[in-house]
Amino acid sequence: MNIKLVKEDIESALIRQLERISGEDVKKCYQCGNCSAGCPVAYAMDVPPAQMIRFLQLGRGGEAFGAGSMWLCVGCLQCYSRCPKNVSAASLFEALRQMRLRSGGGHEEVREIPLPFLKGAPQQALVCGFRKLVG
Amino acid sequence: MSEHAQYEQTGAFEPKIMAFVCNWCTYAGADLAGTSRLEYRPNVRIIKLPCTGRIDPLFIIKAFENGADGVLVSGCHPGDCHYTTGNYHARRRWIAFKSLMEFTGIDMRRLHFSWVSASEAIKWVDLINGITEEVKILGPFVEYKGLKGEENG
Amino acid sequence: MMKIPYYPGCTLNTVAKGLDTSARESAAALGFEMEELKGWNCCGAAFPLTPDNLIGLTAPAKVLLNAKKEGGGSVMTLCSVCYNVLKRTNRVLRDDKEKRSIVTGFIEEDYDGSIDVIHYLEVLRDRVGFEKIKEAVKRPLKGIRAGAYYGCMLLRPFKEMGIDDHEAPTIMEGLLRALGCEAVDFPDKAECCGAHLAMTRTDIVERLSGNVMRSAAGRGAELIVTSCPLCQYNLEKSQKKTLEETPGYREVPVVYFTQLLGLALGQDEDTLGLGKNLWDIRPLLKSKGV
Amino acid sequence: MARIGVFVCQCGNNIEGTVDTKKVAEEAQKLPGVVYSRNYKFMCSSPGQEMLKEAIKKHRLDGVLVSACSPHMHEKTFRKASDAAGLNPFRCEMANIREQCSWVHHDRTKKTGTVKGNDLTRMAIERLKRNRPLKKINIPVTRRALVIGGGIAGIQAALDIAEGGREVILVEREPSIGGNMARLSETFPTMDCSQCILTPKMVEVELNEKIKLYAYSEVEKVDGYIGNFTVRIRRKAKYVDEDLCTGCGECIEKCPFKAGSEFELGLTSRKVIYTPFPQSVPNIPVIDAPNCPKFQKDKCGACAVVCGPKAIDFKQKDTVVEEKVGAVVVATGYQMMPNERFGEYGYGRFKDVISGMQFERLASSSGPTGGEIRRPSDGKVPETVVFIQCVGSRDEAKGVSYCSKVCCMYTAKHTMLFRHKVKSGQAYVFYMDIRAGGKRYEEFVRKAIEKDGAMYLRGRVSRVYEKDGKVVVCGADTLSNSQVEIEADMVVLATAVVSRKGSDGLARTIGIGSDRHGFYNEYHPKLKPVETVNAGIYLAGACMGPMDIPESVNMGSAAAGKVLGLFSSEEMAREPIVANVNERVCNACWDCVVACPYSAIERFTVKNGQGDVMGMHAKVNEGVCQGCGVCVAACRSKAIDLAGYTDEQVFAAINAF
């Protein structure tokens, strides 16, 4: 990958908006990798949490939005509870989702969800899932 | 035309500024402005004290009484005080004193409080030029001079 | 009899009925009554992860408001997720005046976060006491090696939940021992089960829940207890896959901690809803002579 | 009427260029009290100074004003010249017409500069008229030092001061000196054995006649000021008579009871009567009373039975001694952060998760395993060891924002020691950054990687759990962007260096500052690194912040140098710019006491001959006062003034404005 770094990207409105929504300051992260180490779904992510924050630090919103990682984070808060800098990667993932959902993009179509699941699953799974994944 | 021309007495009002500064930071900063040959308005007269914490509010009133049109108090930056906490005392005193001065009718643009370190010659220059300009616009401060006159007379 | 206002939440009214009924029966046996809130709504099933999402706080705020109006100084939950959402929302309303005014403005009634949100487990530990439960046990679950699965929502974030140490919790083990079980400690007891990914990514849930179950079974757990209906669902369901993939793995029943409590207190297996489980606990009980 | 002489310097053309010095001198001459005034090319030159001296004598001047450069430049020069001519140096004053006039106002017509030069000179003359002759203050100095803490920094300071010929009292809290360094196996980057280089120094302390060692003692109180401190030291009961004990060790041998060894960090146990380690200095055992059945149940007493010289004394009590010293070196060291705060790493729950300091003991040939690396759970030699750096350090969530500075180096050392002792072993190191700034440090770390094959992983560990006799480490390697899992036999945590428990209490006792982490504050972070705000009290070693052995030794020597400098004469002269109290005006409101940054003002009780209390007033300790004048401005009744900067002087200058 070749990234051309420019000040305008690093200070871009997009990143600031993500910070505002998430309540996080990406500069605080010093890239220790603890979030990626403890994240239960990082193995399935194309961009694991620490790297996602790194992209945001570099002003690369495109890479962060382009990755599917945000749809995998379930908010278990393992990252946040062990972060030495009190940064919540989960909040940043949620902010990415929120921005995507607010702009009309959704991740899942309700009709694609299997009927047996809809019948048998606890309501909370559906409520929570719909809130996080469906626009 | 050389720069000094603008400072020459042209009959216009030239304010007198009195500066109370601490020995370790601001006095040294003002010295540095000299060694760096920076130029600034000649309206200021410095009185050196060991620390801004030594400054009695009465000094300021006396300065006004003796013809100062503006007064500056300047010392080390918070945390840099040569005497550890002297400038914090000065700041606390200043906060209390400021409202009192306002109450007595002194325009707060005549009274300035600043931190200038031993390395901040440029800040010192800008500060003096700024205050001189500001006080010049305000015109002479006469209320307290009158008081002295009465007392002496 | 001590009365404690109780918020069941959606899932306990339907899929997780067993969690509800077993808890009520056990409470009665232990000397307190769970008084269901007259008016309640869904808590939203997820505390908003971003601080600017205030709309997500309105539903739980409404629940808390009703609880206060009904006169209790506290409200108790059973479901880990409800507990998490209500407790954290309550804290926001208590500590953040600005957010409180927006949220309460939206629900058109003020609520100041003044009630306490507590979990059934806390009542057992702090108000009833494990010692007293031990005395009340009629059917000691001797010889059963049970593992306690905490999941995420009961414990994290620690600063806000504070029910127990978030890295090495022991509250459920304390209960298990009081019931006569042998509590099995296993490393993955606070790892994620996959949660709502059950909806879209069963492969991930199977892997995460499978890890939890293998970790527990590896330490000799014959039974898992939990306090979250979604964890229960995931841990139970994913085992089909685990059985296929893991040689030597045998299914492990996953029940609510209240079901085990009810059992030990001598309640009827049917009213506890044990029959609804995918993996039946009863053969285990039989084999242990309980 | 005053007899003032005024000397206006041209400074070549530096002043003369924009200030008409002749005119300034003429204007000054007109002022009342000025009897002599002139300008001169270079006042600071020898002829200039001579001229000044002559004028003082010839015109019987009682005050001299030099209108020249900044007093920061030449005040000392002219005061010295005045003194030589018999004029009190504080009757010599300067007006700054160069740095603050001629150099900053470039008006070549000299109009601007001359106006200002006149003003500055006039103001200074009016001030000078009110200058009182002042005498330098002489303070007697007790040429004897107290060193608190017998770690390597304290040992170094004590030895250097003793070497300089002065007496030292060395106070150590533990039964033996040596500190944390005594625990270490080898030292980076040279890999020489810690005890081999430390023990000779400890023995030197014991043999040095100038050093009085109070082991198993604590400083309770420090009163006084530079040159004149009184120290109260509590000597904890050892239950062993130091004068009788020969250090034979028979009692330790025969003691049937055991307790966890503090020195070995719980890796093994020690007897209830013990010395921390075999090379202890002094080699006198102490009885751990809370764990001793003799004290708890009045049983046993075996030690007393076997002791030949009858040195065991169960009835011994704490004693308090008072010592007079002129300077204090604080060298109380550090401790490691309690690992229990790391639930995710399982310290305290998993036996094979140990701290770096415990690893030092495992690797030390005098340690519990005789230097073999054996894990605590089953004594097996571990093949795979994971080292985790920054456990606590740089972890704001756990309250430590700083870098502990030594962990990168000692972890590299650990991997080498491990590899040297377990040839087939593999070491893994989780790190965030490698900080190896120091002579031969970077090369040392590279050697650990390149020669001894330590696998360095850039990332942090999320959690550790036990599985089938292994400790599984789950971490991230951010360079390959992957989660990594290592089944290790043992995990070593490089825990943070933190201040000693109770360090802030000691700071209050001795009147020095500490930061929010409990480390002591130096006077100036760059230019006065061993001094404290309390004159005469110096710092050495890691009580100031994390530091390694060479730095601690540096600081110990530096502090000793400062102490010896202070002790170079029996009296200490200091500038007389100090506050003084007009006792009759003082109404004892104590605002000054509160305001003083140096605790230099005391509440003084006046008593008559019969000892009746007649009143109270503030009293300035001239030895401690630094002359800032904060008290003067704080005093409501104008009872305090500051010599050299009196209200009278300042008002005179303002009035001449």
PDB file of N, CA and C in Angstrom, chain D residues 210-284:
ATOM      1  N   LYS D 210      34.034   7.221  59.218  1.00  0.00           N
ATOM      2  CA  LYS D 210      33.271   8.469  59.132  1.00  0.00           C
ATOM      3  C   LYS D 210      31.769   8.203  59.002  1.00  0.00           C
ATOM      4  N   ILE D 211      31.400   6.976  58.680  1.00  0.00           N
ATOM      5  CA  ILE D 211      29.979   6.685  58.450  1.00  0.00           C
ATOM      6  C   ILE D 211      29.378   5.964  59.650  1.00  0.00           C
ATOM      7  N   LYS D 212      28.308   6.565  60.163  1.00  0.00           N
ATOM      8  CA  LYS D 212      27.565   5.902  61.227  1.00  0.00           C
ATOM      9  C   LYS D 212      26.310   5.327  60.590  1.00  0.00           C
ATOM     10  N   LEU D 213      26.173   4.014  60.639  1.00  0.00           N
ATOM     11  CA  LEU D 213      25.053   3.366  59.957  1.00  0.00           C
ATOM     12  C   LEU D 213      23.943   3.027  60.948  1.00  0.00           C
ATOM     13  N   TYR D 214      22.761   3.546  60.657  1.00  0.00           N
ATOM     14  CA  TYR D 214      21.583   3.150  61.418  1.00  0.00           C
ATOM     15  C   TYR D 214      20.714   2.286  60.514  1.00  0.00           C
ATOM     16  N   ALA D 215      20.883   0.970  60.592  1.00  0.00           N
ATOM     17  CA  ALA D 215      20.019   0.105  59.799  1.00  0.00           C
ATOM     18  C   ALA D 215      18.746  -0.158  60.598  1.00  0.00           C
ATOM     19  N   TYR D 216      17.714  -0.591  59.917  1.00  0.00           N
ATOM     20  CA  TYR D 216      16.434  -0.913  60.540  1.00  0.00           C
ATOM     21  C   TYR D 216      15.916   0.301  61.314  1.00  0.00           C
ATOM     22  N   SER D 217      16.082   1.473  60.693  1.00  0.00           N
ATOM     23  CA  SER D 217      15.725   2.731  61.346  1.00  0.00           C
ATOM     24  C   SER D 217      14.999   3.629  60.352  1.00  0.00           C
ATOM     25  N   GLU D 218      14.226   4.555  60.895  1.00  0.00           N
ATOM     26  CA  GLU D 218      13.519   5.472  60.005  1.00  0.00           C
ATOM     27  C   GLU D 218      13.607   6.896  60.514  1.00  0.00           C
ATOM     28  N   VAL D 219      13.683   7.830  59.550  1.00  0.00           N
ATOM     29  CA  VAL D 219      13.715   9.241  59.904  1.00  0.00           C
ATOM     30  C   VAL D 219      12.295   9.690  60.227  1.00  0.00           C
ATOM     31  N   GLU D 220      12.121  10.226  61.412  1.00  0.00           N
ATOM     32  CA  GLU D 220      10.778  10.630  61.807  1.00  0.00           C
ATOM     33  C   GLU D 220      10.537  12.121  61.657  1.00  0.00           C
ATOM     34  N   LYS D 221      11.609  12.885  61.814  1.00  0.00           N
ATOM     35  CA  LYS D 221      11.395  14.327  61.805  1.00  0.00           C
ATOM     36  C   LYS D 221      12.675  15.030  61.392  1.00  0.00           C
ATOM     37  N   VAL D 222      12.543  16.071  60.593  1.00  0.00           N
ATOM     38  CA  VAL D 222      13.684  16.897  60.251  1.00  0.00           C
ATOM     39  C   VAL D 222      13.296  18.340  60.542  1.00  0.00           C
ATOM     40  N   ASP D 223      14.015  18.964  61.446  1.00  0.00           N
ATOM     41  CA  ASP D 223      13.766  20.365  61.770  1.00  0.00           C
ATOM     42  C   ASP D 223      14.984  21.177  61.401  1.00  0.00           C
ATOM     43  N   GLY D 224      14.799  22.498  61.317  1.00  0.00           N
ATOM     44  CA  GLY D 224      15.937  23.372  61.086  1.00  0.00           C
ATOM     45  C   GLY D 224      16.067  23.778  59.640  1.00  0.00           C
ATOM     46  N   TYR D 225      17.260  24.207  59.275  1.00  0.00           N
ATOM     47  CA  TYR D 225      17.481  24.754  57.952  1.00  0.00           C
ATOM     48  C   TYR D 225      18.910  24.475  57.547  1.00  0.00           C
ATOM     49  N   ILE D 226      19.242  24.890  56.364  1.00  0.00           N
ATOM     50  CA  ILE D 226      20.545  24.580  55.789  1.00  0.00           C
ATOM     51  C   ILE D 226      21.683  24.829  56.795  1.00  0.00           C
ATOM     52  N   GLY D 227      22.513  23.848  56.931  1.00  0.00           N
ATOM     53  CA  GLY D 227      23.642  23.949  57.865  1.00  0.00           C
ATOM     54  C   GLY D 227      23.289  23.583  59.284  1.00  0.00           C
ATOM     55  N   ASN D 228      21.999  23.565  59.583  1.00  0.00           N
ATOM     56  CA  ASN D 228      21.575  23.395  60.973  1.00  0.00           C
ATOM     57  C   ASN D 228      20.298  22.569  61.105  1.00  0.00           C
ATOM     58  N   PHE D 229      20.357  21.337  60.695  1.00  0.00           N
ATOM     59  CA  PHE D 229      19.184  20.484  60.828  1.00  0.00           C
ATOM     60  C   PHE D 229      19.274  19.637  62.087  1.00  0.00           C
ATOM     61  N   THR D 230      18.118  19.399  62.677  1.00  0.00           N
ATOM     62  CA  THR D 230      18.047  18.428  63.764  1.00  0.00           C
ATOM     63  C   THR D 230      17.152  17.295  63.289  1.00  0.00           C
ATOM     64  N   VAL D 231      17.646  16.080  63.378  1.00  0.00           N
ATOM     65  CA  VAL D 231      16.942  14.937  62.817  1.00  0.00           C
ATOM     66  C   VAL D 231      16.580  13.962  63.916  1.00  0.00           C
ATOM     67  N   ARG D 232      15.334  13.496  63.877  1.00  0.00           N
ATOM     68  CA  ARG D 232      14.945  12.472  64.839  1.00  0.00           C
ATOM     69  C   ARG D 232      14.824  11.145  64.103  1.00  0.00           C
ATOM     70  N   ILE D 233      15.520  10.156  64.606  1.00  0.00           N
ATOM     71  CA  ILE D 233      15.570   8.845  63.941  1.00  0.00           C
ATOM     72  C   ILE D 233      15.034   7.783  64.884  1.00  0.00           C
ATOM     73  N   ARG D 234      14.080   7.000  64.385  1.00  0.00           N
ATOM     74  CA  ARG D 234      13.575   5.891  65.185  1.00  0.00           C
ATOM     75  C   ARG D 234      14.340   4.630  64.826  1.00  0.00           C
ATOM     76  N   ARG D 235      14.967   4.054  65.822  1.00  0.00           N
ATOM     77  CA  ARG D 235      15.681   2.796  65.610  1.00  0.00           C
ATOM     78  C   ARG D 235      14.771   1.683  66.078  1.00  0.00           C
ATOM     79  N   LYS D 236      14.274   0.928  65.099  1.00  0.00           N
ATOM     80  CA  LYS D 236      13.300  -0.113  65.427  1.00  0.00           C
ATOM     81  C   LYS D 236      13.982  -1.246  66.201  1.00  0.00           C
ATOM     82  N   ALA D 237      13.207  -1.816  67.100  1.00  0.00           N
ATOM     83  CA  ALA D 237      13.772  -2.892  67.922  1.00  0.00           C
ATOM     84  C   ALA D 237      14.121  -4.094  67.058  1.00  0.00           C
ATOM     85  N   LYS D 238      15.372  -4.538  67.155  1.00  0.00           N
ATOM     86  CA  LYS D 238      15.798  -5.739  66.430  1.00  0.00           C
ATOM     87  C   LYS D 238      15.668  -6.973  67.310  1.00  0.00           C
ATOM     88  N   TYR D 239      15.552  -6.729  68.608  1.00  0.00           N
ATOM     89  CA  TYR D 239      15.552  -7.792  69.618  1.00  0.00           C
ATOM     90  C   TYR D 239      16.885  -8.528  69.635  1.00  0.00           C
ATOM     91  N   VAL D 240      17.886  -7.877  69.060  1.00  0.00           N
ATOM     92  CA  VAL D 240      19.247  -8.423  69.069  1.00  0.00           C
ATOM     93  C   VAL D 240      20.168  -7.270  69.463  1.00  0.00           C
ATOM     94  N   ASP D 241      20.983  -7.485  70.452  1.00  0.00           N
ATOM     95  CA  ASP D 241      21.888  -6.435  70.900  1.00  0.00           C
ATOM     96  C   ASP D 241      23.053  -6.326  69.923  1.00  0.00           C
ATOM     97  N   GLU D 242      23.116  -5.177  69.271  1.00  0.00           N
ATOM     98  CA  GLU D 242      24.121  -4.991  68.215  1.00  0.00           C
ATOM     99  C   GLU D 242      25.540  -5.087  68.736  1.00  0.00           C
ATOM    100  N   ASP D 243      25.723  -4.632  69.977  1.00  0.00           N
ATOM    101  CA  ASP D 243      27.080  -4.620  70.514  1.00  0.00           C
ATOM    102  C   ASP D 243      27.564  -6.022  70.863  1.00  0.00           C
ATOM    103  N   LEU D 244      26.613  -6.880  71.216  1.00  0.00           N
ATOM    104  CA  LEU D 244      27.006  -8.242  71.609  1.00  0.00           C
ATOM    105  C   LEU D 244      27.052  -9.210  70.430  1.00  0.00           C
ATOM    106  N   CYS D 245      26.142  -8.995  69.459  1.00  0.00           N
ATOM    107  CA  CYS D 245      26.009  -9.950  68.348  1.00  0.00           C
ATOM    108  C   CYS D 245      27.303 -10.026  67.548  1.00  0.00           C
ATOM    109  N   THR D 246      27.714 -11.250  67.259  1.00  0.00           N
ATOM    110  CA  THR D 246      28.931 -11.433  66.472  1.00  0.00           C
ATOM    111  C   THR D 246      28.607 -11.780  65.018  1.00  0.00           C
ATOM    112  N   GLY D 247      27.323 -11.939  64.745  1.00  0.00           N
ATOM    113  CA  GLY D 247      26.928 -12.271  63.374  1.00  0.00           C
ATOM    114  C   GLY D 247      27.243 -13.701  63.004  1.00  0.00           C
ATOM    115  N   CYS D 248      27.303 -14.592  63.985  1.00  0.00           N
ATOM    116  CA  CYS D 248      27.686 -15.983  63.699  1.00  0.00           C
ATOM    117  C   CYS D 248      26.600 -16.736  62.949  1.00  0.00           C
ATOM    118  N   GLY D 249      25.337 -16.335  63.153  1.00  0.00           N
ATOM    119  CA  GLY D 249      24.253 -16.952  62.396  1.00  0.00           C
ATOM    120  C   GLY D 249      23.665 -18.186  63.032  1.00  0.00           C
ATOM    121  N   GLU D 250      24.143 -18.537  64.219  1.00  0.00           N
ATOM    122  CA  GLU D 250      23.659 -19.733  64.917  1.00  0.00           C
ATOM    123  C   GLU D 250      22.145 -19.636  65.170  1.00  0.00           C
ATOM    124  N   CYS D 251      21.706 -18.442  65.563  1.00  0.00           N
ATOM    125  CA  CYS D 251      20.290 -18.260  65.886  1.00  0.00           C
ATOM    126  C   CYS D 251      19.412 -18.519  64.660  1.00  0.00           C
ATOM    127  N   ILE D 252      19.882 -18.031  63.524  1.00  0.00           N
ATOM    128  CA  ILE D 252      19.107 -18.205  62.289  1.00  0.00           C
ATOM    129  C   ILE D 252      19.014 -19.696  61.966  1.00  0.00           C
ATOM    130  N   GLU D 253      20.140 -20.332  62.106  1.00  0.00           N
ATOM    131  CA  GLU D 253      20.230 -21.774  61.845  1.00  0.00           C
ATOM    132  C   GLU D 253      19.205 -22.549  62.676  1.00  0.00           C
ATOM    133  N   LYS D 254      19.118 -22.201  63.954  1.00  0.00           N
ATOM    134  CA  LYS D 254      18.312 -23.001  64.877  1.00  0.00           C
ATOM    135  C   LYS D 254      16.850 -22.568  64.947  1.00  0.00           C
ATOM    136  N   CYS D 255      16.538 -21.422  64.387  1.00  0.00           N
ATOM    137  CA  CYS D 255      15.154 -20.949  64.462  1.00  0.00           C
ATOM    138  C   CYS D 255      14.234 -21.913  63.706  1.00  0.00           C
ATOM    139  N   PRO D 256      13.205 -22.448  64.368  1.00  0.00           N
ATOM    140  CA  PRO D 256      12.370 -23.452  63.720  1.00  0.00           C
ATOM    141  C   PRO D 256      11.230 -22.857  62.887  1.00  0.00           C
ATOM    142  N   PHE D 257      11.060 -21.559  62.878  1.00  0.00           N
ATOM    143  CA  PHE D 257       9.887 -20.978  62.211  1.00  0.00           C
ATOM    144  C   PHE D 257      10.270 -20.175  60.969  1.00  0.00           C
ATOM    145  N   LYS D 258       9.316 -20.139  60.036  1.00  0.00           N
ATOM    146  CA  LYS D 258       9.599 -19.471  58.772  1.00  0.00           C
ATOM    147  C   LYS D 258       8.509 -18.484  58.401  1.00  0.00           C
ATOM    148  N   ALA D 259       8.883 -17.524  57.595  1.00  0.00           N
ATOM    149  CA  ALA D 259       7.914 -16.582  57.027  1.00  0.00           C
ATOM    150  C   ALA D 259       8.393 -16.238  55.622  1.00  0.00           C
ATOM    151  N   GLY D 260       7.493 -15.681  54.813  1.00  0.00           N
ATOM    152  CA  GLY D 260       7.851 -15.328  53.436  1.00  0.00           C
ATOM    153  C   GLY D 260       8.994 -14.338  53.401  1.00  0.00           C
ATOM    154  N   SER D 261       9.947 -14.551  52.507  1.00  0.00           N
ATOM    155  CA  SER D 261      11.109 -13.666  52.437  1.00  0.00           C
ATOM    156  C   SER D 261      10.795 -12.412  51.632  1.00  0.00           C
ATOM    157  N   GLU D 262      10.940 -11.251  52.259  1.00  0.00           N
ATOM    158  CA  GLU D 262      10.723  -9.979  51.550  1.00  0.00           C
ATOM    159  C   GLU D 262      11.785  -9.809  50.475  1.00  0.00           C
ATOM    160  N   PHE D 263      13.001 -10.176  50.836  1.00  0.00           N
ATOM    161  CA  PHE D 263      14.101  -9.985  49.899  1.00  0.00           C
ATOM    162  C   PHE D 263      13.914 -10.836  48.646  1.00  0.00           C
ATOM    163  N   GLU D 264      13.417 -12.062  48.848  1.00  0.00           N
ATOM    164  CA  GLU D 264      13.224 -12.957  47.703  1.00  0.00           C
ATOM    165  C   GLU D 264      11.845 -12.776  47.082  1.00  0.00           C
ATOM    166  N   LEU D 265      11.137 -11.747  47.478  1.00  0.00           N
ATOM    167  CA  LEU D 265       9.836 -11.409  46.907  1.00  0.00           C
ATOM    168  C   LEU D 265       8.867 -12.580  46.950  1.00  0.00           C
ATOM    169  N   GLY D 266       8.874 -13.285  48.048  1.00  0.00           N
ATOM    170  CA  GLY D 266       7.917 -14.369  48.247  1.00  0.00           C
ATOM    171  C   GLY D 266       8.257 -15.650  47.500  1.00  0.00           C
ATOM    172  N   LEU D 267       9.368 -15.671  46.757  1.00  0.00           N
ATOM    173  CA  LEU D 267       9.713 -16.886  46.011  1.00  0.00           C
ATOM    174  C   LEU D 267      10.156 -18.003  46.952  1.00  0.00           C
ATOM    175  N   THR D 268      10.590 -17.595  48.137  1.00  0.00           N
ATOM    176  CA  THR D 268      10.966 -18.606  49.118  1.00  0.00           C
ATOM    177  C   THR D 268      10.740 -18.005  50.507  1.00  0.00           C
ATOM    178  N   SER D 269      11.085 -18.771  51.515  1.00  0.00           N
ATOM    179  CA  SER D 269      10.843 -18.245  52.853  1.00  0.00           C
ATOM    180  C   SER D 269      12.175 -18.010  53.564  1.00  0.00           C
ATOM    181  N   ARG D 270      12.101 -17.313  54.658  1.00  0.00           N
ATOM    182  CA  ARG D 270      13.267 -17.058  55.481  1.00  0.00           C
ATOM    183  C   ARG D 270      12.886 -17.438  56.906  1.00  0.00           C
ATOM    184  N   LYS D 271      13.887 -17.462  57.793  1.00  0.00           N
ATOM    185  CA  LYS D 271      13.597 -17.747  59.183  1.00  0.00           C
ATOM    186  C   LYS D 271      12.943 -16.522  59.820  1.00  0.00           C
ATOM    187  N   VAL D 272      12.369 -16.729  61.014  1.00  0.00           N
ATOM    188  CA  VAL D 272      11.718 -15.619  61.695  1.00  0.00           C
ATOM    189  C   VAL D 272      12.759 -14.682  62.317  1.00  0.00           C
ATOM    190  N   ILE D 273      13.911 -15.221  62.706  1.00  0.00           N
ATOM    191  CA  ILE D 273      15.052 -14.355  63.002  1.00  0.00           C
ATOM    192  C   ILE D 273      15.942 -14.436  61.770  1.00  0.00           C
ATOM    193  N   TYR D 274      16.259 -13.281  61.207  1.00  0.00           N
ATOM    194  CA  TYR D 274      16.867 -13.333  59.869  1.00  0.00           C
ATOM    195  C   TYR D 274      17.720 -12.109  59.559  1.00  0.00           C
ATOM    196  N   THR D 275      18.588 -12.305  58.580  1.00  0.00           N
ATOM    197  CA  THR D 275      19.155 -11.169  57.855  1.00  0.00           C
ATOM    198  C   THR D 275      18.574 -11.309  56.454  1.00  0.00           C
ATOM    199  N   PRO D 276      18.331 -10.204  55.750  1.00  0.00           N
ATOM    200  CA  PRO D 276      17.655 -10.316  54.457  1.00  0.00           C
ATOM    201  C   PRO D 276      18.388 -11.210  53.473  1.00  0.00           C
ATOM    202  N   PHE D 277      19.708 -11.137  53.460  1.00  0.00           N
ATOM    203  CA  PHE D 277      20.481 -11.971  52.548  1.00  0.00           C
ATOM    204  C   PHE D 277      21.865 -12.187  53.165  1.00  0.00           C
ATOM    205  N   PRO D 278      22.597 -13.210  52.704  1.00  0.00           N
ATOM    206  CA  PRO D 278      23.828 -13.601  53.395  1.00  0.00           C
ATOM    207  C   PRO D 278      24.867 -12.487  53.536  1.00  0.00           C
ATOM    208  N   GLN D 279      24.936 -11.587  52.537  1.00  0.00           N
ATOM    209  CA  GLN D 279      25.979 -10.553  52.606  1.00  0.00           C
ATOM    210  C   GLN D 279      25.491  -9.288  53.295  1.00  0.00           C
ATOM    211  N   SER D 280      24.455  -9.393  54.087  1.00  0.00           N
ATOM    212  CA  SER D 280      23.861  -8.214  54.697  1.00  0.00           C
ATOM    213  C   SER D 280      24.867  -7.353  55.458  1.00  0.00           C
ATOM    214  N   VAL D 281      24.672  -6.065  55.357  1.00  0.00           N
ATOM    215  CA  VAL D 281      25.462  -5.097  56.132  1.00  0.00           C
ATOM    216  C   VAL D 281      24.474  -4.182  56.832  1.00  0.00           C
ATOM    217  N   PRO D 282      24.453  -4.123  58.131  1.00  0.00           N
ATOM    218  CA  PRO D 282      25.292  -4.877  59.051  1.00  0.00           C
ATOM    219  C   PRO D 282      24.835  -6.343  59.119  1.00  0.00           C
ATOM    220  N   ASN D 283      25.742  -7.188  59.474  1.00  0.00           N
ATOM    221  CA  ASN D 283      25.418  -8.614  59.531  1.00  0.00           C
ATOM    222  C   ASN D 283      24.835  -8.954  60.903  1.00  0.00           C
ATOM    223  N   ILE D 284      23.759  -8.277  61.215  1.00  0.00           N
ATOM    224  CA  ILE D 284      23.109  -8.496  62.512  1.00  0.00           C
ATOM    225  C   ILE D 284      21.654  -8.864  62.246  1.00  0.00           C
TER     226      ILE D 284
END
